[in-house]
mmCIF file of C-alpha atoms and ligand atoms in Angstrom:
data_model
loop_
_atom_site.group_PDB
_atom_site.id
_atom_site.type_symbol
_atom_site.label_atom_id
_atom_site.label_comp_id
_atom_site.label_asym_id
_atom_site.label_seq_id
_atom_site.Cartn_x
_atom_site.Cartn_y
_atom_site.Cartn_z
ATOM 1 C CA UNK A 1 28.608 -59.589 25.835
ATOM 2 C CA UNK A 2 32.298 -59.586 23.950
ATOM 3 C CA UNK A 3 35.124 -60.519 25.909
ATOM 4 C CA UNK A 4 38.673 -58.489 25.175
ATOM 5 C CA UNK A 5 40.677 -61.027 27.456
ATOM 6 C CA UNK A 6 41.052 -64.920 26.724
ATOM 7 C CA UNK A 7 40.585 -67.376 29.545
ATOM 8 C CA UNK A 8 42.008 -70.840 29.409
ATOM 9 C CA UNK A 9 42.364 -74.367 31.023
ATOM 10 C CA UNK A 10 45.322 -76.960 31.092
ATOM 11 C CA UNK A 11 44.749 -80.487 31.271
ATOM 12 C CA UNK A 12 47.229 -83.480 31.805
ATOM 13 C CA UNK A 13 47.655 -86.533 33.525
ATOM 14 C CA UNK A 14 48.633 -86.001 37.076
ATOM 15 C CA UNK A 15 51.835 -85.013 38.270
ATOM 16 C CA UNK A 16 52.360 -83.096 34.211
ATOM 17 C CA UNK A 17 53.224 -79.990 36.078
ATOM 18 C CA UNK A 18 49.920 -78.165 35.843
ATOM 19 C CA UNK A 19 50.260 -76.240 39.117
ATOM 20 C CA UNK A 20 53.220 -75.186 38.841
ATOM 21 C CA UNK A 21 52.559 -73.816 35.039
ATOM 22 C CA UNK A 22 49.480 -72.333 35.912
ATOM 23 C CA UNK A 23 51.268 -70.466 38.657
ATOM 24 C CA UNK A 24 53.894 -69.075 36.773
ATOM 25 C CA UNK A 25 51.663 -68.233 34.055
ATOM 26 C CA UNK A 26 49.604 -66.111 35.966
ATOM 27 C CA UNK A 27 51.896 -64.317 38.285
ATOM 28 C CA UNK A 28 53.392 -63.446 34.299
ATOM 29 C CA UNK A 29 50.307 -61.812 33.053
ATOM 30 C CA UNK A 30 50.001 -59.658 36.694
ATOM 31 C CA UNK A 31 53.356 -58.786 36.138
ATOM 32 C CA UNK A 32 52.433 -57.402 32.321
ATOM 33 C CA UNK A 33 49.742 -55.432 34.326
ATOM 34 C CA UNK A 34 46.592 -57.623 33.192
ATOM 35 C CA UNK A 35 44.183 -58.762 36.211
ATOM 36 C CA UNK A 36 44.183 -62.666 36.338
ATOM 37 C CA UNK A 37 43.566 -65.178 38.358
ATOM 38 C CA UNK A 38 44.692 -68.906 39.246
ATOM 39 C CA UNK A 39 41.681 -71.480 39.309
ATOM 40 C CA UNK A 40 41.536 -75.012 39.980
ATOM 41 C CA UNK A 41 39.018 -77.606 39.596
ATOM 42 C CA UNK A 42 38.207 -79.774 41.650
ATOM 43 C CA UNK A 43 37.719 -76.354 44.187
ATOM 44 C CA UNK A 44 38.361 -78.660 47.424
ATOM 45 C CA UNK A 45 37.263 -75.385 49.685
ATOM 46 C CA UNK A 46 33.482 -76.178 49.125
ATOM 47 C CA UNK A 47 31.038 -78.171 50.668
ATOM 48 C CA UNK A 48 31.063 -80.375 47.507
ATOM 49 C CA UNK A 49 34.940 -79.758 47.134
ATOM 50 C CA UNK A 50 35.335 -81.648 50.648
ATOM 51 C CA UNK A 51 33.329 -84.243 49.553
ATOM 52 C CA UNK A 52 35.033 -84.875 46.681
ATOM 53 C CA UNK A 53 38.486 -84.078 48.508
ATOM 54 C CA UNK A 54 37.899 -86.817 51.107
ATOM 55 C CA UNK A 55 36.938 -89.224 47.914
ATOM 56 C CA UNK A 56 40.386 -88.633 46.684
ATOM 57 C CA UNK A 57 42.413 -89.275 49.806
ATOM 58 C CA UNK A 58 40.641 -92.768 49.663
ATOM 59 C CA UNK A 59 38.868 -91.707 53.144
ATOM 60 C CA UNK A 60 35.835 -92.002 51.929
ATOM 61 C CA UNK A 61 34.218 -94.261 49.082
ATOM 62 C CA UNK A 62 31.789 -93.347 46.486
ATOM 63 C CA UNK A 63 29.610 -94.527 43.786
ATOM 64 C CA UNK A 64 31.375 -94.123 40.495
ATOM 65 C CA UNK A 65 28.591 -91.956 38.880
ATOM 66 C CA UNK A 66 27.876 -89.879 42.251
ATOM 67 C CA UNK A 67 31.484 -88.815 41.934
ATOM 68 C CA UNK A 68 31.587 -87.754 38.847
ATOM 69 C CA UNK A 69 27.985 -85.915 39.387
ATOM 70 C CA UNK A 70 30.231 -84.209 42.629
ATOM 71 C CA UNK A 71 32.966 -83.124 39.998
ATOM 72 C CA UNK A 72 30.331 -81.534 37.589
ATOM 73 C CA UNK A 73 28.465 -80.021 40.718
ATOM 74 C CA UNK A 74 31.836 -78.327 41.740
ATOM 75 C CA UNK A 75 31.818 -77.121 38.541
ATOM 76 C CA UNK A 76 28.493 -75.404 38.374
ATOM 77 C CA UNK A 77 28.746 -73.951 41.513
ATOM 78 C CA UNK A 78 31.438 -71.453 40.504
ATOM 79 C CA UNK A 79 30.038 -71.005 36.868
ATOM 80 C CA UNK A 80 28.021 -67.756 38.049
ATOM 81 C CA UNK A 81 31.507 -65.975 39.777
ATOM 82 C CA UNK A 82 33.246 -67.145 36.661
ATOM 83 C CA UNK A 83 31.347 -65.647 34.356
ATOM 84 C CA UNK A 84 31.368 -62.281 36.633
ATOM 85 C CA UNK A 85 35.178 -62.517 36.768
ATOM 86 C CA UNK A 86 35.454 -62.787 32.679
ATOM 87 C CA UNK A 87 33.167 -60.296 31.835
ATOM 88 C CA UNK A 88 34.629 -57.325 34.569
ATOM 89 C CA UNK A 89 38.231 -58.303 32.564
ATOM 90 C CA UNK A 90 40.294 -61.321 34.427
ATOM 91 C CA UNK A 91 41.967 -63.674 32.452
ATOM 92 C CA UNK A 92 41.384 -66.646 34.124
ATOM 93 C CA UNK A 93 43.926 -69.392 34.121
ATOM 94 C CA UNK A 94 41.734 -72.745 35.240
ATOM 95 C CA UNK A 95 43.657 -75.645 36.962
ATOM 96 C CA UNK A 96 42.275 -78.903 35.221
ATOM 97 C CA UNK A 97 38.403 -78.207 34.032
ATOM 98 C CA UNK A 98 35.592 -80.740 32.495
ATOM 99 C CA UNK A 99 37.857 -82.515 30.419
ATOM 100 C CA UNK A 100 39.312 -83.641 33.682
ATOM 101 C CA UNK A 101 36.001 -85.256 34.277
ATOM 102 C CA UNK A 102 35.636 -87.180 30.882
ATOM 103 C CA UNK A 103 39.017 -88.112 31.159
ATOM 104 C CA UNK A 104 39.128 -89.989 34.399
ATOM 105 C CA UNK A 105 35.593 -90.689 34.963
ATOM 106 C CA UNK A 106 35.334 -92.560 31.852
ATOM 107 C CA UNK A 107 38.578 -94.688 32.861
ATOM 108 C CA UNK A 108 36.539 -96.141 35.180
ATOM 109 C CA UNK A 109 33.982 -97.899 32.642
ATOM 110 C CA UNK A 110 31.678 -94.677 32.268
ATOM 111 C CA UNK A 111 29.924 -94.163 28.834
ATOM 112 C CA UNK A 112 31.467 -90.609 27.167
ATOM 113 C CA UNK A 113 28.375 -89.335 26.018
ATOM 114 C CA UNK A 114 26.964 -90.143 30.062
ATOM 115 C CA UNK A 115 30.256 -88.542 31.358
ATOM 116 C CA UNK A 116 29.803 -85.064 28.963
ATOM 117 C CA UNK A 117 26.059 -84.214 29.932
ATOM 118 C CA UNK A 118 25.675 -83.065 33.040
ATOM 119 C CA UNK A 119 28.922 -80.227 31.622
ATOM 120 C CA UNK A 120 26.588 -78.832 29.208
ATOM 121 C CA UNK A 121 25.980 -75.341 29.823
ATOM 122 C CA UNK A 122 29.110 -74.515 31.380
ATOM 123 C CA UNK A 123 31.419 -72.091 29.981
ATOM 124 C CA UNK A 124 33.497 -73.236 27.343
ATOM 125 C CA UNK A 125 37.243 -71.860 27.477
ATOM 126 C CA UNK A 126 39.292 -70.247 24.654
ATOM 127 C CA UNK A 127 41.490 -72.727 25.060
ATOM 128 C CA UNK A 128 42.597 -75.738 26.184
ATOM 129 C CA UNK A 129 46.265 -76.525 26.713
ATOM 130 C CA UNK A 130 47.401 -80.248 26.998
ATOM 131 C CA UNK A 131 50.443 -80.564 28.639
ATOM 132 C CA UNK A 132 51.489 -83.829 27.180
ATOM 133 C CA UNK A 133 53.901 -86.196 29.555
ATOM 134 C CA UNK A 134 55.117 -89.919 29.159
ATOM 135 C CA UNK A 135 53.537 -92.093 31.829
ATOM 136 C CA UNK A 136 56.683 -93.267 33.228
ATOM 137 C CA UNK A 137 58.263 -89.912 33.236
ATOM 138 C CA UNK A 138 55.070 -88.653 35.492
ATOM 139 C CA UNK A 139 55.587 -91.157 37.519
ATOM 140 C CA UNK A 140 58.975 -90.400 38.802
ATOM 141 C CA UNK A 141 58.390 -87.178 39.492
ATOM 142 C CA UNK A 142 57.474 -86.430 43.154
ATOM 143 C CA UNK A 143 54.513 -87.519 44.999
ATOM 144 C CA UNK A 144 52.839 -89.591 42.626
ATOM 145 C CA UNK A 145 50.722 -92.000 44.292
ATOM 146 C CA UNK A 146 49.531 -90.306 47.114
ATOM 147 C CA UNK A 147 45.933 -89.761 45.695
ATOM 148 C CA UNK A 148 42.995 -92.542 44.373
ATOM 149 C CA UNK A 149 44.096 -92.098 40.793
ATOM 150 C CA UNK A 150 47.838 -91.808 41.104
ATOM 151 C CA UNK A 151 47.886 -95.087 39.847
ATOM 152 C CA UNK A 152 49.988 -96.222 35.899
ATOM 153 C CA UNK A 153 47.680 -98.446 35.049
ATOM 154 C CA UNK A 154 45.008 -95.877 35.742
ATOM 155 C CA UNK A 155 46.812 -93.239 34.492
ATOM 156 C CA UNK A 156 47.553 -94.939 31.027
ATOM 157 C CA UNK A 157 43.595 -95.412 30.645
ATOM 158 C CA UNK A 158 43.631 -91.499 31.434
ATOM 159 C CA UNK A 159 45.692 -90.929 28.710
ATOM 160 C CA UNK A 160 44.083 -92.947 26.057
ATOM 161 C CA UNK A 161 40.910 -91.020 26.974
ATOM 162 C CA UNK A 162 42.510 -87.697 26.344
ATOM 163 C CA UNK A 163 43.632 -88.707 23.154
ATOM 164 C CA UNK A 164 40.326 -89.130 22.222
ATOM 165 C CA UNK A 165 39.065 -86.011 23.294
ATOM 166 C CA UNK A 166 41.729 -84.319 21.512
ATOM 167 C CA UNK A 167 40.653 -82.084 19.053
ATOM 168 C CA UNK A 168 42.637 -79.274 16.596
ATOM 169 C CA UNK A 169 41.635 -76.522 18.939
ATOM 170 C CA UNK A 170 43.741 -77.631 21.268
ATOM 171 C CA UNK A 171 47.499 -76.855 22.146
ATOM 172 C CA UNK A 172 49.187 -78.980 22.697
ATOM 173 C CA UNK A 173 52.553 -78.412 25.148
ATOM 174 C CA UNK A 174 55.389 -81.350 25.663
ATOM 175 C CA UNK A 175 55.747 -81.402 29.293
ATOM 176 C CA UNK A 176 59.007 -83.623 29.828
ATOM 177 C CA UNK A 177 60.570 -80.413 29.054
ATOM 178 C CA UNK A 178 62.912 -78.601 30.822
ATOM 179 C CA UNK A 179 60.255 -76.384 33.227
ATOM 180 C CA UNK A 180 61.494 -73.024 31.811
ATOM 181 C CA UNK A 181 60.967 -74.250 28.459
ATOM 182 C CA UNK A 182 57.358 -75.193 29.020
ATOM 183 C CA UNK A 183 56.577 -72.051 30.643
ATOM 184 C CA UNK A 184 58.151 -70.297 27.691
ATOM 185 C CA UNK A 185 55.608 -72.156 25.173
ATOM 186 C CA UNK A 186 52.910 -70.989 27.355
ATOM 187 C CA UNK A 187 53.904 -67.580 27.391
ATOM 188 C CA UNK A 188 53.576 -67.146 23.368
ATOM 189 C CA UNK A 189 50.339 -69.401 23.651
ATOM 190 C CA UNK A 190 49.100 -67.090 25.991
ATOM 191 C CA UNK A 191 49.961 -63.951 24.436
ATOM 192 C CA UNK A 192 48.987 -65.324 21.184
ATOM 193 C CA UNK A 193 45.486 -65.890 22.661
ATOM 194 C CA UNK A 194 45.364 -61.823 23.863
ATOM 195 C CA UNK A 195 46.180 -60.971 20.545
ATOM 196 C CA UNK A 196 43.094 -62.588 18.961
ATOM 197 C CA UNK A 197 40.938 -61.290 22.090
ATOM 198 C CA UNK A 198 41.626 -57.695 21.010
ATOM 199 C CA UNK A 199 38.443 -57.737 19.062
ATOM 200 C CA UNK A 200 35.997 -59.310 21.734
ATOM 201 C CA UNK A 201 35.141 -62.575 21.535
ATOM 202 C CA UNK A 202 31.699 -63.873 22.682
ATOM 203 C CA UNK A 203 31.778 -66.232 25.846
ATOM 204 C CA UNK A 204 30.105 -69.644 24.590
ATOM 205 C CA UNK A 205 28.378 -72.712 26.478
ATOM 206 C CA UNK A 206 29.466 -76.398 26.546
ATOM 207 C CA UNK A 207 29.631 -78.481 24.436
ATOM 208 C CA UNK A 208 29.319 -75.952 21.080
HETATM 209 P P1 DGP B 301 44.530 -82.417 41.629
HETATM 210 O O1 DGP B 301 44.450 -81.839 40.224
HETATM 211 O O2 DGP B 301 45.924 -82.796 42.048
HETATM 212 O O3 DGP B 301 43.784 -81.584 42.642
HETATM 213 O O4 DGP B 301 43.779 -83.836 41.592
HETATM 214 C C1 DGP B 301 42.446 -83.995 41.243
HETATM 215 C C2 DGP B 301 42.249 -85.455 40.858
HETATM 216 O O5 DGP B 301 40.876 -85.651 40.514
HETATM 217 C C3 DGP B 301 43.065 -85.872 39.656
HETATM 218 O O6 DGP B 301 43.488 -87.212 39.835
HETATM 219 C C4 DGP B 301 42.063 -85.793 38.517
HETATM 220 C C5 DGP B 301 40.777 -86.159 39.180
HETATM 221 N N1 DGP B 301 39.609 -85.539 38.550
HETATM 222 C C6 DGP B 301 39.460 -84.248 38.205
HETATM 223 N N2 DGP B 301 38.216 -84.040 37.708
HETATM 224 C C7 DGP B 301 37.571 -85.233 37.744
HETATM 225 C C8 DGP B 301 36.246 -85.668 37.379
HETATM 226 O O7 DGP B 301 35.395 -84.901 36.925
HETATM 227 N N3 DGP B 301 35.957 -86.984 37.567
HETATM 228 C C9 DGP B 301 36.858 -87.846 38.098
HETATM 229 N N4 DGP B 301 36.486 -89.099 38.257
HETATM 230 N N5 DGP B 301 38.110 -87.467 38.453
HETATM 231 C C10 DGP B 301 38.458 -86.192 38.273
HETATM 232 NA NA1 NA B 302 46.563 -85.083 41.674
HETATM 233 NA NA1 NA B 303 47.679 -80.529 40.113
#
């Protein structure tokens, strides 16, 4: 089945302004009369969500691999409703997605190839948007630190491993921007994206 609206994710380190761009980006498209919808991953409102949740408050401790099995589960569980949502005509606009999961997982030590597998067979995005901030510039901002991986030397690792994932179909937005200028960049990504929807584009599987 061909899909006539685009549906995409943005990754960063922590604290790159995600939320707050995903936000405006989709109270934007509502407001151009197009039905979207705000995602984010990891969906701390499920069983597994609270699992993972309570992991990343530091309340509870987990087995490196188990967690990053918990991320992928979360993951899964809302591939069906995702795929519903797409195919009756929301754009969705996805809070952090599996490249989250390479990203910091494999910080820890994890093999990339290990960290990847259990993410094949979910859907893969139009695109993905990088918003791209210094390390010490994410740091200052507000309430860094609060959460297990809020952490620069942890972060910097994050970032290394996002560089490597990086490919040319990515976008790639710098977020130490003013915030009205970032949103702006994501507007024309966003609209550019519609544009080469028109036509319907099939909805593909990770990784292909
Ligand atoms: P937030 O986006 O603020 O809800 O924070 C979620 C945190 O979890 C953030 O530090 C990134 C991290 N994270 C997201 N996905 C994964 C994953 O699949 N594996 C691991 N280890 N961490 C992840
Ligand atoms: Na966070
Ligand atoms: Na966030």
């Amino acid at each position: 089945m061909a899909l006539e609206v685009p549906w995409l994710f943005l990754e960063g380190l922590d604290r790159c302004g995600k939320t707050s761009q995903c936000r405006r980006l989709v109270s934007y498209l509502e407001g151009q009369g197009q039905s979207a919808e705000l995602w984010r991953f990891p969906d701390r409102s499920t069983s597994v969500g609270k699992m993972i949740s309570s992991y990343l408050l530091n309340t509870s401790q987990l087995d490196d691999r188990t967690i990053h099995l918990l991320f992928s589960a979360n993951c899964w569980e809302k591939r069906s409703l995702m795929e519903t949502k797409l195919k009756s005509g929301t754009t969705l606009i996805v809070d952090r997605y599996y490249y989250s999961g390479v990203a910091f997982s494999s910080a820890k030590g994890l093999d990339f190839e290990w960290c990847k597998a259990p993410e094949m067979g979910l859907l893969a995005p139009d695109l993905v948007v990088f918003l791209d901030i210094s390390l010490e510039k994410a740091a200052e901002r507000g309430g860094y630190g609060g959460e297990r991986y809020e952490q620069l030397e942890f972060q910097r690792k994050v970032a290394q491993n996002y560089k490597v994932l990086h490919d040319a179909s990515w976008k790639v937005v710098d977020a130490c921007q003013h915030i009205e200028d970032v949103e702006k960049q994501l507007r024309e990504i966003v609209l550019e994206s519609v544009m080469s929807c028109q036509n319907g584009k099939p909805l593909s599987n990770l990784w292909s």
